[in-house]
Amino acid sequence: MESIEIRKSLKQDTFEGVDFLDLDDLLTDEHKLIRTSIRDFVKKEISPYIEDWAQKAHFPTEIVKKFGDVGAFGPQIPEQYGGGGLDYISYGLIMQEIERGDSGMRSTASVQGSLVMYPIYKFGSEEQRNKYLPKLASGEMLGCFGLTEPDHGSNPSGMVTNFKDMGDHYLLNGAKMWISNSPEADIAVVWAKNEEDRIHGLIVERGMEGFTSPETHGKWSLRASCTGELVFDNVKVPKENLLPGKSGLGAPLMCLDSARFGIAWGAIGAAMDCYESARKYAAERIQFGKPIAGFQLVQKKLSEMLTEITKAQLLAWKVGKMMNAGKAKTVHISMAKRNNVEMALNIAREARQIHGGMGITGEYPIMRHMMNLESVITYEGTHDIHLLILGQEITGIPAFV
């Protein structure tokens, strides 16, 4: 990428957490240690630069190796493959702290861990695991996940990307769109149909002839994250790059469950950042002779923010316990993702009002979080699709068709 001069913020990140109901009592000492480690990392490596990265639509490629060093990639993957061997609450806390820094930064980490490393670990061969996972975990390699297509978003089963068996290799054709990490990715886990219309995962490597990943420009959201397409024009994929462990649409959807769980936690981080900024600003901003924190309507906003954050924390923690026990279903994760992202977006909008005109500037994180969350509420299952997933569970009647 082109060289861009980044201005370091003079503001110090002093965030210490939001925990009204002493929810830390529900966490282990290891959980709290992991959270502190990532929080310190965000304060040092993301907070001082994120506003300038976002203003300049710059993805800092150097953050990839730093994420690897701090253990943000695949923390739930076993240690033998380079992961952290941690539980899902640890994974959630890591995503929460990174998204407090920025949703685009969390996207980079969660795509790597849940959408690239997870399918290779879960559905890959032992040779694939040993070849790719340690390099992905360390940040030596960056990966992306190719499911969404230009004409198939909420209905991925309609995908047209396909591959044919040519004897000694597969021939891959098609295109994917709105792919986080794609312009910088070394590998892509691509979902495509074979000649029997069965969906399989393929590992496509940078440098394979006919594989390109044009960048998406002009985004008003996730501006510090790199987004692009994946284009396959008669790409020869070695047969050993097929993920052998599972086929069908259920395979990529399992990956998305893991990623959506991370989003449910991550959105809490964005909400916390907006709430803390609004609380501090309200205490400092004087109008009519007193801090605006002393006015009823501002107190109403702050009280509702704290209440909603607390409810979201409990929801994320409970689903995390269910994930650890192997009891979490897609519907549980859909509820958490949908609720917590909507909560965060509402808090961002209310916080913007408390900040007044200052809320639209890069002096405060509010508008950046708000724009980011407009993507988060749509990707990895739109807000309305998650509502219908829950509706089907309640009624037994699918409303998608």
mmCIF file of C-alpha atoms in Angstrom:
data_model
loop_
_atom_site.group_PDB
_atom_site.id
_atom_site.type_symbol
_atom_site.label_atom_id
_atom_site.label_comp_id
_atom_site.label_asym_id
_atom_site.label_seq_id
_atom_site.Cartn_x
_atom_site.Cartn_y
_atom_site.Cartn_z
ATOM 1 C CA MET A 1 0.000 0.000 0.000
ATOM 2 C CA GLU A 2 1.085 3.586 -0.557
ATOM 3 C CA SER A 3 2.965 5.296 2.245
ATOM 4 C CA ILE A 4 0.754 7.560 4.349
ATOM 5 C CA GLU A 5 1.954 9.807 7.144
ATOM 6 C CA ILE A 6 -0.120 9.060 10.240
ATOM 7 C CA ARG A 7 -0.565 11.623 12.971
ATOM 8 C CA LYS A 8 -0.476 10.271 16.521
ATOM 9 C CA SER A 9 -3.212 11.585 18.794
ATOM 10 C CA LEU A 10 -2.149 13.591 21.813
ATOM 11 C CA LYS A 11 -5.194 12.322 23.728
ATOM 12 C CA GLN A 12 -4.476 9.569 26.227
ATOM 13 C CA ASP A 13 -6.742 6.524 26.326
ATOM 14 C CA THR A 14 -7.675 6.169 30.007
ATOM 15 C CA PHE A 15 -10.468 3.596 29.669
ATOM 16 C CA GLU A 16 -10.821 1.316 32.697
ATOM 17 C CA GLY A 17 -13.991 -0.605 31.863
ATOM 18 C CA VAL A 18 -17.747 -0.428 32.421
ATOM 19 C CA ASP A 19 -19.065 -2.891 35.021
ATOM 20 C CA PHE A 20 -22.125 -1.687 36.931
ATOM 21 C CA LEU A 21 -23.188 -5.073 38.341
ATOM 22 C CA ASP A 22 -19.722 -6.370 39.286
ATOM 23 C CA LEU A 23 -19.841 -8.812 36.401
ATOM 24 C CA ASP A 24 -16.132 -9.367 36.900
ATOM 25 C CA ASP A 25 -17.278 -11.825 39.583
ATOM 26 C CA LEU A 26 -18.376 -14.068 36.704
ATOM 27 C CA LEU A 27 -14.907 -14.072 35.153
ATOM 28 C CA THR A 28 -11.841 -16.089 36.103
ATOM 29 C CA ASP A 29 -8.516 -14.506 36.939
ATOM 30 C CA GLU A 30 -7.277 -15.726 33.542
ATOM 31 C CA HIS A 31 -10.167 -13.976 31.789
ATOM 32 C CA LYS A 32 -9.331 -10.704 33.532
ATOM 33 C CA LEU A 33 -5.614 -11.043 32.789
ATOM 34 C CA ILE A 34 -6.344 -11.621 29.088
ATOM 35 C CA ARG A 35 -8.694 -8.643 28.990
ATOM 36 C CA THR A 36 -6.110 -6.391 30.640
ATOM 37 C CA SER A 37 -3.438 -7.528 28.189
ATOM 38 C CA ILE A 38 -5.582 -6.716 25.136
ATOM 39 C CA ARG A 39 -6.842 -3.464 26.675
ATOM 40 C CA ASP A 40 -3.255 -2.314 27.177
ATOM 41 C CA PHE A 41 -2.447 -3.360 23.610
ATOM 42 C CA VAL A 42 -5.350 -1.294 22.250
ATOM 43 C CA LYS A 43 -4.304 1.733 24.292
ATOM 44 C CA LYS A 44 -0.780 1.537 22.878
ATOM 45 C CA GLU A 45 -1.204 0.279 19.317
ATOM 46 C CA ILE A 46 -4.703 1.367 18.188
ATOM 47 C CA SER A 47 -6.162 4.280 20.167
ATOM 48 C CA PRO A 48 -3.404 6.813 19.380
ATOM 49 C CA TYR A 49 -3.682 6.244 15.622
ATOM 50 C CA ILE A 50 -7.214 5.064 14.855
ATOM 51 C CA GLU A 51 -8.796 8.452 14.124
ATOM 52 C CA ASP A 52 -6.129 9.265 11.546
ATOM 53 C CA TRP A 53 -6.286 5.778 10.039
ATOM 54 C CA ALA A 54 -10.044 6.157 9.648
ATOM 55 C CA GLN A 55 -9.887 9.718 8.311
ATOM 56 C CA LYS A 56 -7.339 8.633 5.690
ATOM 57 C CA ALA A 57 -9.001 5.270 4.930
ATOM 58 C CA HIS A 58 -5.707 3.597 5.787
ATOM 59 C CA PHE A 59 -5.352 -0.051 6.769
ATOM 60 C CA PRO A 60 -2.173 -0.378 8.871
ATOM 61 C CA THR A 61 -0.653 -3.602 7.571
ATOM 62 C CA GLU A 62 1.813 -3.620 10.458
ATOM 63 C CA ILE A 63 -1.082 -4.315 12.862
ATOM 64 C CA VAL A 64 -1.362 -7.877 11.497
ATOM 65 C CA LYS A 65 1.938 -9.023 12.986
ATOM 66 C CA LYS A 66 1.173 -7.119 16.203
ATOM 67 C CA PHE A 67 -2.167 -8.906 16.527
ATOM 68 C CA GLY A 68 -0.314 -12.186 16.091
ATOM 69 C CA ASP A 69 2.215 -11.273 18.766
ATOM 70 C CA VAL A 70 -0.495 -10.414 21.311
ATOM 71 C CA GLY A 71 -2.501 -13.586 20.635
ATOM 72 C CA ALA A 72 -5.548 -11.978 18.988
ATOM 73 C CA PHE A 73 -5.655 -14.455 16.091
ATOM 74 C CA GLY A 74 -7.424 -17.723 16.799
ATOM 75 C CA PRO A 75 -7.306 -17.583 20.601
ATOM 76 C CA GLN A 76 -9.836 -20.455 20.676
ATOM 77 C CA ILE A 77 -7.691 -22.650 18.367
ATOM 78 C CA PRO A 78 -5.566 -25.331 20.148
ATOM 79 C CA GLU A 79 -2.037 -24.367 21.074
ATOM 80 C CA GLN A 80 -0.505 -27.150 18.961
ATOM 81 C CA TYR A 81 -1.531 -25.184 15.860
ATOM 82 C CA GLY A 82 -0.363 -21.814 17.174
ATOM 83 C CA GLY A 83 -3.642 -20.727 18.763
ATOM 84 C CA GLY A 84 -4.208 -19.724 22.345
ATOM 85 C CA GLY A 85 -6.127 -22.794 23.491
ATOM 86 C CA LEU A 86 -8.511 -20.449 25.316
ATOM 87 C CA ASP A 87 -12.247 -20.678 25.981
ATOM 88 C CA TYR A 88 -14.952 -18.702 24.205
ATOM 89 C CA ILE A 89 -15.379 -16.112 26.947
ATOM 90 C CA SER A 90 -11.689 -15.273 26.563
ATOM 91 C CA TYR A 91 -12.251 -14.959 22.816
ATOM 92 C CA GLY A 92 -15.243 -12.689 23.441
ATOM 93 C CA LEU A 93 -13.305 -10.441 25.803
ATOM 94 C CA ILE A 94 -10.499 -10.100 23.257
ATOM 95 C CA MET A 95 -13.011 -9.054 20.574
ATOM 96 C CA GLN A 96 -14.668 -6.636 23.016
ATOM 97 C CA GLU A 97 -11.421 -4.858 23.789
ATOM 98 C CA ILE A 98 -10.316 -4.668 20.145
ATOM 99 C CA GLU A 99 -13.679 -3.298 19.009
ATOM 100 C CA ARG A 100 -13.578 -0.649 21.701
ATOM 101 C CA GLY A 101 -10.582 0.496 19.680
ATOM 102 C CA ASP A 102 -12.362 0.085 16.345
ATOM 103 C CA SER A 103 -14.813 -2.282 14.641
ATOM 104 C CA GLY A 104 -12.574 -2.501 11.579
ATOM 105 C CA MET A 105 -9.673 -3.667 13.704
ATOM 106 C CA ARG A 106 -11.926 -6.299 15.297
ATOM 107 C CA SER A 107 -13.051 -7.380 11.816
ATOM 108 C CA THR A 108 -9.429 -8.026 10.858
ATOM 109 C CA ALA A 109 -8.934 -10.205 13.941
ATOM 110 C CA SER A 110 -12.254 -12.042 13.939
ATOM 111 C CA VAL A 111 -12.104 -12.881 10.226
ATOM 112 C CA GLN A 112 -8.629 -14.338 10.746
ATOM 113 C CA GLY A 113 -9.613 -16.371 13.802
ATOM 114 C CA SER A 114 -13.207 -17.434 13.173
ATOM 115 C CA LEU A 115 -13.549 -17.426 9.396
ATOM 116 C CA VAL A 116 -10.092 -18.555 8.240
ATOM 117 C CA MET A 117 -8.375 -20.436 11.062
ATOM 118 C CA TYR A 118 -11.562 -22.037 12.396
ATOM 119 C CA PRO A 119 -12.623 -23.755 9.124
ATOM 120 C CA ILE A 120 -9.068 -24.947 8.457
ATOM 121 C CA TYR A 121 -8.919 -26.352 11.991
ATOM 122 C CA LYS A 122 -12.452 -27.782 11.976
ATOM 123 C CA PHE A 123 -12.741 -29.057 8.401
ATOM 124 C CA GLY A 124 -9.148 -29.194 7.170
ATOM 125 C CA SER A 125 -6.706 -32.067 6.907
ATOM 126 C CA GLU A 126 -3.834 -32.412 9.353
ATOM 127 C CA GLU A 127 -1.486 -31.305 6.577
ATOM 128 C CA GLN A 128 -3.560 -28.148 5.999
ATOM 129 C CA ARG A 129 -3.658 -27.371 9.720
ATOM 130 C CA ASN A 130 0.099 -27.665 10.082
ATOM 131 C CA LYS A 131 0.786 -25.722 6.891
ATOM 132 C CA TYR A 132 -1.441 -22.707 7.492
ATOM 133 C CA LEU A 133 -2.571 -22.336 11.113
ATOM 134 C CA PRO A 134 0.756 -21.456 12.808
ATOM 135 C CA LYS A 135 1.478 -18.779 10.190
ATOM 136 C CA LEU A 136 -2.039 -17.348 10.496
ATOM 137 C CA ALA A 137 -1.826 -17.352 14.303
ATOM 138 C CA SER A 138 1.505 -15.491 14.298
ATOM 139 C CA GLY A 139 0.363 -12.892 11.766
ATOM 140 C CA GLU A 140 2.928 -14.076 9.237
ATOM 141 C CA MET A 141 -0.037 -14.732 6.958
ATOM 142 C CA LEU A 142 -3.349 -12.875 6.626
ATOM 143 C CA GLY A 143 -6.484 -14.655 5.456
ATOM 144 C CA CYS A 144 -9.983 -13.854 4.254
ATOM 145 C CA PHE A 145 -13.319 -15.681 3.904
ATOM 146 C CA GLY A 146 -15.137 -15.802 0.568
ATOM 147 C CA LEU A 147 -18.868 -16.482 0.887
ATOM 148 C CA THR A 148 -20.855 -13.359 -0.058
ATOM 149 C CA GLU A 149 -21.321 -12.731 -3.771
ATOM 150 C CA PRO A 150 -22.480 -9.647 -5.703
ATOM 151 C CA ASP A 151 -25.945 -11.174 -6.176
ATOM 152 C CA HIS A 152 -26.082 -13.496 -3.162
ATOM 153 C CA GLY A 153 -25.770 -11.984 0.300
ATOM 154 C CA SER A 154 -28.471 -13.157 2.720
ATOM 155 C CA ASN A 155 -29.074 -16.168 0.442
ATOM 156 C CA PRO A 156 -25.602 -17.720 0.174
ATOM 157 C CA SER A 157 -27.021 -21.024 -1.076
ATOM 158 C CA GLY A 158 -27.686 -19.291 -4.392
ATOM 159 C CA MET A 159 -23.956 -18.771 -4.985
ATOM 160 C CA VAL A 160 -22.691 -19.172 -8.547
ATOM 161 C CA THR A 161 -18.961 -19.471 -7.800
ATOM 162 C CA ASN A 162 -18.070 -22.994 -8.867
ATOM 163 C CA PHE A 163 -15.238 -25.450 -9.418
ATOM 164 C CA LYS A 164 -14.776 -28.386 -11.759
ATOM 165 C CA ASP A 165 -12.674 -31.513 -11.360
ATOM 166 C CA MET A 166 -10.000 -31.416 -14.048
ATOM 167 C CA GLY A 167 -8.286 -34.640 -12.992
ATOM 168 C CA ASP A 168 -5.130 -33.413 -11.286
ATOM 169 C CA HIS A 169 -6.598 -30.077 -10.064
ATOM 170 C CA TYR A 170 -9.809 -28.081 -9.666
ATOM 171 C CA LEU A 171 -10.749 -25.165 -11.928
ATOM 172 C CA LEU A 172 -12.360 -22.339 -9.950
ATOM 173 C CA ASN A 173 -14.522 -19.574 -11.441
ATOM 174 C CA GLY A 174 -16.673 -16.837 -9.924
ATOM 175 C CA ALA A 175 -16.495 -13.767 -7.704
ATOM 176 C CA LYS A 176 -17.027 -12.759 -4.067
ATOM 177 C CA MET A 177 -17.792 -9.270 -2.731
ATOM 178 C CA TRP A 178 -17.527 -7.303 0.542
ATOM 179 C CA ILE A 179 -14.625 -9.439 1.734
ATOM 180 C CA SER A 180 -12.719 -8.123 4.773
ATOM 181 C CA ASN A 181 -8.919 -8.459 4.496
ATOM 182 C CA SER A 182 -9.078 -9.521 0.829
ATOM 183 C CA PRO A 183 -6.736 -6.890 -0.707
ATOM 184 C CA GLU A 184 -3.937 -7.869 1.696
ATOM 185 C CA ALA A 185 -4.760 -11.552 2.224
ATOM 186 C CA ASP A 186 -2.223 -14.280 1.549
ATOM 187 C CA ILE A 187 -4.916 -16.954 1.429
ATOM 188 C CA ALA A 188 -8.690 -17.071 0.985
ATOM 189 C CA VAL A 189 -11.042 -19.751 2.295
ATOM 190 C CA VAL A 190 -13.500 -19.776 -0.603
ATOM 191 C CA TRP A 191 -16.898 -21.472 -0.683
ATOM 192 C CA ALA A 192 -17.952 -22.759 -4.085
ATOM 193 C CA LYS A 193 -20.199 -25.373 -5.678
ATOM 194 C CA ASN A 194 -18.897 -28.492 -7.358
ATOM 195 C CA GLU A 195 -20.446 -30.070 -10.425
ATOM 196 C CA GLU A 196 -23.151 -31.691 -8.261
ATOM 197 C CA ASP A 197 -24.053 -28.249 -6.772
ATOM 198 C CA ARG A 198 -22.564 -29.241 -3.402
ATOM 199 C CA ILE A 199 -20.820 -26.438 -1.491
ATOM 200 C CA HIS A 200 -17.192 -27.054 -0.482
ATOM 201 C CA GLY A 201 -14.398 -24.945 0.993
ATOM 202 C CA LEU A 202 -11.191 -24.380 -0.959
ATOM 203 C CA ILE A 203 -7.974 -22.691 0.152
ATOM 204 C CA VAL A 204 -6.892 -20.278 -2.594
ATOM 205 C CA GLU A 205 -3.414 -18.817 -2.289
ATOM 206 C CA ARG A 206 -2.101 -15.432 -3.375
ATOM 207 C CA GLY A 207 -0.180 -15.827 -6.624
ATOM 208 C CA MET A 208 -2.395 -18.481 -8.168
ATOM 209 C CA GLU A 209 -2.923 -17.478 -11.787
ATOM 210 C CA GLY A 210 -6.346 -15.930 -12.426
ATOM 211 C CA PHE A 211 -6.894 -14.948 -8.762
ATOM 212 C CA THR A 212 -7.227 -11.204 -8.073
ATOM 213 C CA SER A 213 -8.589 -9.212 -5.123
ATOM 214 C CA PRO A 214 -9.476 -5.638 -6.145
ATOM 215 C CA GLU A 215 -9.943 -3.242 -3.243
ATOM 216 C CA THR A 216 -13.275 -1.560 -2.476
ATOM 217 C CA HIS A 217 -12.841 2.211 -2.260
ATOM 218 C CA GLY A 218 -15.127 5.033 -1.149
ATOM 219 C CA LYS A 219 -16.368 3.399 2.080
ATOM 220 C CA TRP A 220 -17.904 5.607 4.747
ATOM 221 C CA SER A 221 -17.681 2.723 7.230
ATOM 222 C CA LEU A 222 -14.876 0.448 8.510
ATOM 223 C CA ARG A 223 -12.458 2.882 6.930
ATOM 224 C CA ALA A 224 -9.425 1.513 8.792
ATOM 225 C CA SER A 225 -10.220 -2.008 7.576
ATOM 226 C CA CYS A 226 -9.356 -3.230 4.086
ATOM 227 C CA THR A 227 -12.273 -4.577 2.062
ATOM 228 C CA GLY A 228 -12.374 -5.938 -1.444
ATOM 229 C CA GLU A 229 -13.522 -8.552 -3.901
ATOM 230 C CA LEU A 230 -12.248 -11.997 -4.797
ATOM 231 C CA VAL A 231 -12.236 -12.775 -8.511
ATOM 232 C CA PHE A 232 -11.509 -16.250 -9.895
ATOM 233 C CA ASP A 233 -10.866 -16.613 -13.604
ATOM 234 C CA ASN A 234 -10.018 -20.241 -14.356
ATOM 235 C CA VAL A 235 -7.921 -20.540 -11.197
ATOM 236 C CA LYS A 236 -6.149 -23.895 -10.903
ATOM 237 C CA VAL A 237 -6.517 -25.025 -7.289
ATOM 238 C CA PRO A 238 -4.523 -28.093 -6.152
ATOM 239 C CA LYS A 239 -6.742 -30.932 -4.980
ATOM 240 C CA GLU A 240 -5.006 -30.965 -1.612
ATOM 241 C CA ASN A 241 -6.447 -27.460 -1.009
ATOM 242 C CA LEU A 242 -10.024 -28.745 -0.701
ATOM 243 C CA LEU A 243 -11.258 -28.796 2.918
ATOM 244 C CA PRO A 244 -12.192 -32.478 3.349
ATOM 245 C CA GLY A 245 -13.960 -32.438 6.701
ATOM 246 C CA LYS A 246 -17.385 -31.049 5.826
ATOM 247 C CA SER A 247 -19.400 -29.943 2.796
ATOM 248 C CA GLY A 248 -22.747 -28.198 2.341
ATOM 249 C CA LEU A 249 -23.913 -24.762 3.457
ATOM 250 C CA GLY A 250 -23.692 -25.835 7.100
ATOM 251 C CA ALA A 251 -19.896 -25.644 6.943
ATOM 252 C CA PRO A 252 -19.566 -21.883 6.296
ATOM 253 C CA LEU A 253 -22.531 -21.206 8.581
ATOM 254 C CA MET A 254 -20.698 -22.914 11.461
ATOM 255 C CA CYS A 255 -17.803 -20.510 10.876
ATOM 256 C CA LEU A 256 -20.211 -17.571 10.901
ATOM 257 C CA ASP A 257 -21.649 -18.688 14.247
ATOM 258 C CA SER A 258 -18.183 -18.399 15.782
ATOM 259 C CA ALA A 259 -17.624 -14.987 14.200
ATOM 260 C CA ARG A 260 -21.071 -13.667 15.160
ATOM 261 C CA PHE A 261 -20.422 -14.670 18.745
ATOM 262 C CA GLY A 262 -17.310 -12.485 18.626
ATOM 263 C CA ILE A 263 -19.348 -9.620 17.193
ATOM 264 C CA ALA A 264 -21.851 -9.883 20.067
ATOM 265 C CA TRP A 265 -18.955 -9.189 22.441
ATOM 266 C CA GLY A 266 -17.213 -6.712 20.163
ATOM 267 C CA ALA A 267 -20.249 -4.453 19.890
ATOM 268 C CA ILE A 268 -20.197 -4.063 23.675
ATOM 269 C CA GLY A 269 -16.711 -2.601 23.345
ATOM 270 C CA ALA A 270 -17.871 0.013 20.838
ATOM 271 C CA ALA A 271 -20.841 0.854 23.084
ATOM 272 C CA MET A 272 -18.585 1.214 26.129
ATOM 273 C CA ASP A 273 -16.316 3.626 24.287
ATOM 274 C CA CYS A 274 -19.254 5.799 23.237
ATOM 275 C CA TYR A 275 -20.782 5.719 26.728
ATOM 276 C CA GLU A 276 -17.523 6.634 28.467
ATOM 277 C CA SER A 277 -16.875 9.466 26.033
ATOM 278 C CA ALA A 278 -20.410 10.824 26.553
ATOM 279 C CA ARG A 279 -20.184 10.528 30.345
ATOM 280 C CA LYS A 280 -16.913 12.431 30.478
ATOM 281 C CA TYR A 281 -18.026 15.066 27.998
ATOM 282 C CA ALA A 282 -21.287 15.659 29.887
ATOM 283 C CA ALA A 283 -19.338 16.278 33.090
ATOM 284 C CA GLU A 284 -17.096 18.862 31.391
ATOM 285 C CA ARG A 285 -19.471 20.681 29.037
ATOM 286 C CA ILE A 286 -21.017 23.746 30.739
ATOM 287 C CA GLN A 287 -24.353 25.177 29.558
ATOM 288 C CA PHE A 288 -26.753 27.445 31.453
ATOM 289 C CA GLY A 289 -24.176 27.710 34.204
ATOM 290 C CA LYS A 290 -23.704 24.023 35.011
ATOM 291 C CA PRO A 291 -22.418 20.775 33.464
ATOM 292 C CA ILE A 292 -24.921 19.257 31.041
ATOM 293 C CA ALA A 293 -24.603 16.072 33.134
ATOM 294 C CA GLY A 294 -26.852 17.871 35.599
ATOM 295 C CA PHE A 295 -29.808 17.988 33.197
ATOM 296 C CA GLN A 296 -32.527 15.366 33.342
ATOM 297 C CA LEU A 297 -32.503 14.405 29.667
ATOM 298 C CA VAL A 298 -28.744 13.859 29.626
ATOM 299 C CA GLN A 299 -29.018 11.718 32.750
ATOM 300 C CA LYS A 300 -31.811 9.760 31.052
ATOM 301 C CA LYS A 301 -29.554 9.023 28.077
ATOM 302 C CA LEU A 302 -26.619 7.981 30.255
ATOM 303 C CA SER A 303 -28.811 5.818 32.497
ATOM 304 C CA GLU A 304 -30.311 4.009 29.534
ATOM 305 C CA MET A 305 -26.870 3.508 27.963
ATOM 306 C CA LEU A 306 -25.488 1.896 31.112
ATOM 307 C CA THR A 307 -28.563 -0.306 31.504
ATOM 308 C CA GLU A 308 -28.376 -1.575 27.927
ATOM 309 C CA ILE A 309 -24.622 -2.233 28.135
ATOM 310 C CA THR A 310 -25.171 -4.230 31.324
ATOM 311 C CA LYS A 311 -27.947 -6.325 29.749
ATOM 312 C CA ALA A 312 -25.754 -6.984 26.701
ATOM 313 C CA GLN A 313 -22.855 -8.056 28.930
ATOM 314 C CA LEU A 314 -25.072 -10.622 30.656
ATOM 315 C CA LEU A 315 -26.377 -11.927 27.336
ATOM 316 C CA ALA A 316 -22.876 -12.281 25.877
ATOM 317 C CA TRP A 317 -21.561 -13.968 29.020
ATOM 318 C CA LYS A 318 -24.408 -16.500 29.107
ATOM 319 C CA VAL A 319 -23.981 -17.379 25.423
ATOM 320 C CA GLY A 320 -20.247 -17.681 26.083
ATOM 321 C CA LYS A 321 -20.931 -20.226 28.824
ATOM 322 C CA MET A 322 -23.154 -22.131 26.393
ATOM 323 C CA MET A 323 -20.429 -22.005 23.709
ATOM 324 C CA ASN A 324 -17.926 -23.458 26.170
ATOM 325 C CA ALA A 325 -20.342 -26.273 27.013
ATOM 326 C CA GLY A 326 -21.150 -26.971 23.357
ATOM 327 C CA LYS A 327 -24.796 -26.022 23.945
ATOM 328 C CA ALA A 328 -25.055 -22.751 22.014
ATOM 329 C CA LYS A 329 -27.226 -22.910 18.914
ATOM 330 C CA THR A 330 -27.353 -20.557 15.938
ATOM 331 C CA VAL A 331 -30.546 -18.981 17.336
ATOM 332 C CA HIS A 332 -28.807 -18.092 20.611
ATOM 333 C CA ILE A 333 -25.921 -16.471 18.761
ATOM 334 C CA SER A 334 -28.334 -14.658 16.425
ATOM 335 C CA MET A 335 -30.156 -13.159 19.399
ATOM 336 C CA ALA A 336 -26.893 -11.955 20.949
ATOM 337 C CA LYS A 337 -25.473 -10.528 17.711
ATOM 338 C CA ARG A 338 -28.713 -8.768 16.780
ATOM 339 C CA ASN A 339 -29.416 -7.333 20.232
ATOM 340 C CA ASN A 340 -25.912 -6.195 21.042
ATOM 341 C CA VAL A 341 -25.161 -4.517 17.721
ATOM 342 C CA GLU A 342 -28.482 -2.648 17.793
ATOM 343 C CA MET A 343 -27.732 -1.649 21.379
ATOM 344 C CA ALA A 344 -24.313 -0.301 20.401
ATOM 345 C CA LEU A 345 -25.667 1.615 17.413
ATOM 346 C CA ASN A 346 -28.393 3.230 19.527
ATOM 347 C CA ILE A 347 -25.837 4.205 22.156
ATOM 348 C CA ALA A 348 -23.581 5.718 19.492
ATOM 349 C CA ARG A 349 -26.472 7.859 18.239
ATOM 350 C CA GLU A 350 -27.454 9.009 21.728
ATOM 351 C CA ALA A 351 -23.822 9.715 22.597
ATOM 352 C CA ARG A 352 -23.490 11.815 19.461
ATOM 353 C CA GLN A 353 -26.367 14.002 20.688
ATOM 354 C CA ILE A 354 -24.741 14.472 24.096
ATOM 355 C CA HIS A 355 -21.548 15.601 22.329
ATOM 356 C CA GLY A 356 -23.513 18.072 20.209
ATOM 357 C CA GLY A 357 -21.583 19.372 17.217
ATOM 358 C CA MET A 358 -18.325 18.004 18.609
ATOM 359 C CA GLY A 359 -19.768 14.532 18.147
ATOM 360 C CA ILE A 360 -19.314 14.670 14.391
ATOM 361 C CA THR A 361 -15.594 15.435 14.590
ATOM 362 C CA GLY A 362 -12.597 13.135 14.901
ATOM 363 C CA GLU A 363 -11.855 14.695 18.272
ATOM 364 C CA TYR A 364 -14.218 12.081 19.683
ATOM 365 C CA PRO A 365 -14.792 8.466 18.590
ATOM 366 C CA ILE A 366 -18.577 8.656 18.287
ATOM 367 C CA MET A 367 -19.172 9.172 14.569
ATOM 368 C CA ARG A 368 -16.489 6.639 13.650
ATOM 369 C CA HIS A 369 -18.139 4.000 15.838
ATOM 370 C CA MET A 370 -21.562 4.924 14.468
ATOM 371 C CA MET A 371 -20.459 4.545 10.852
ATOM 372 C CA ASN A 372 -18.656 1.293 11.643
ATOM 373 C CA LEU A 373 -21.683 -0.167 13.381
ATOM 374 C CA GLU A 374 -23.811 0.523 10.319
ATOM 375 C CA SER A 375 -21.708 -2.178 8.639
ATOM 376 C CA VAL A 376 -21.654 -4.478 11.654
ATOM 377 C CA ILE A 377 -25.462 -4.455 11.848
ATOM 378 C CA THR A 378 -25.540 -5.700 8.235
ATOM 379 C CA TYR A 379 -22.610 -8.078 7.805
ATOM 380 C CA GLU A 380 -22.491 -11.698 8.951
ATOM 381 C CA GLY A 381 -26.275 -11.858 8.915
ATOM 382 C CA THR A 382 -28.314 -8.686 8.631
ATOM 383 C CA HIS A 383 -30.330 -7.347 11.539
ATOM 384 C CA ASP A 384 -33.580 -8.478 9.937
ATOM 385 C CA ILE A 385 -32.310 -11.933 8.959
ATOM 386 C CA HIS A 386 -31.295 -12.624 12.569
ATOM 387 C CA LEU A 387 -34.777 -11.536 13.639
ATOM 388 C CA LEU A 388 -36.284 -14.057 11.203
ATOM 389 C CA ILE A 389 -33.948 -16.813 12.428
ATOM 390 C CA LEU A 390 -35.388 -16.231 15.885
ATOM 391 C CA GLY A 391 -38.895 -15.966 14.465
ATOM 392 C CA GLN A 392 -38.565 -19.374 12.822
ATOM 393 C CA GLU A 393 -37.379 -20.846 16.126
ATOM 394 C CA ILE A 394 -40.412 -19.383 17.909
ATOM 395 C CA THR A 395 -43.062 -20.335 15.351
ATOM 396 C CA GLY A 396 -41.542 -23.253 13.459
ATOM 397 C CA ILE A 397 -42.342 -21.415 10.210
ATOM 398 C CA PRO A 398 -39.503 -20.061 8.004
ATOM 399 C CA ALA A 399 -40.245 -16.566 6.693
ATOM 400 C CA PHE A 400 -37.237 -16.340 4.351
ATOM 401 C CA VAL A 401 -39.125 -17.631 1.313
#
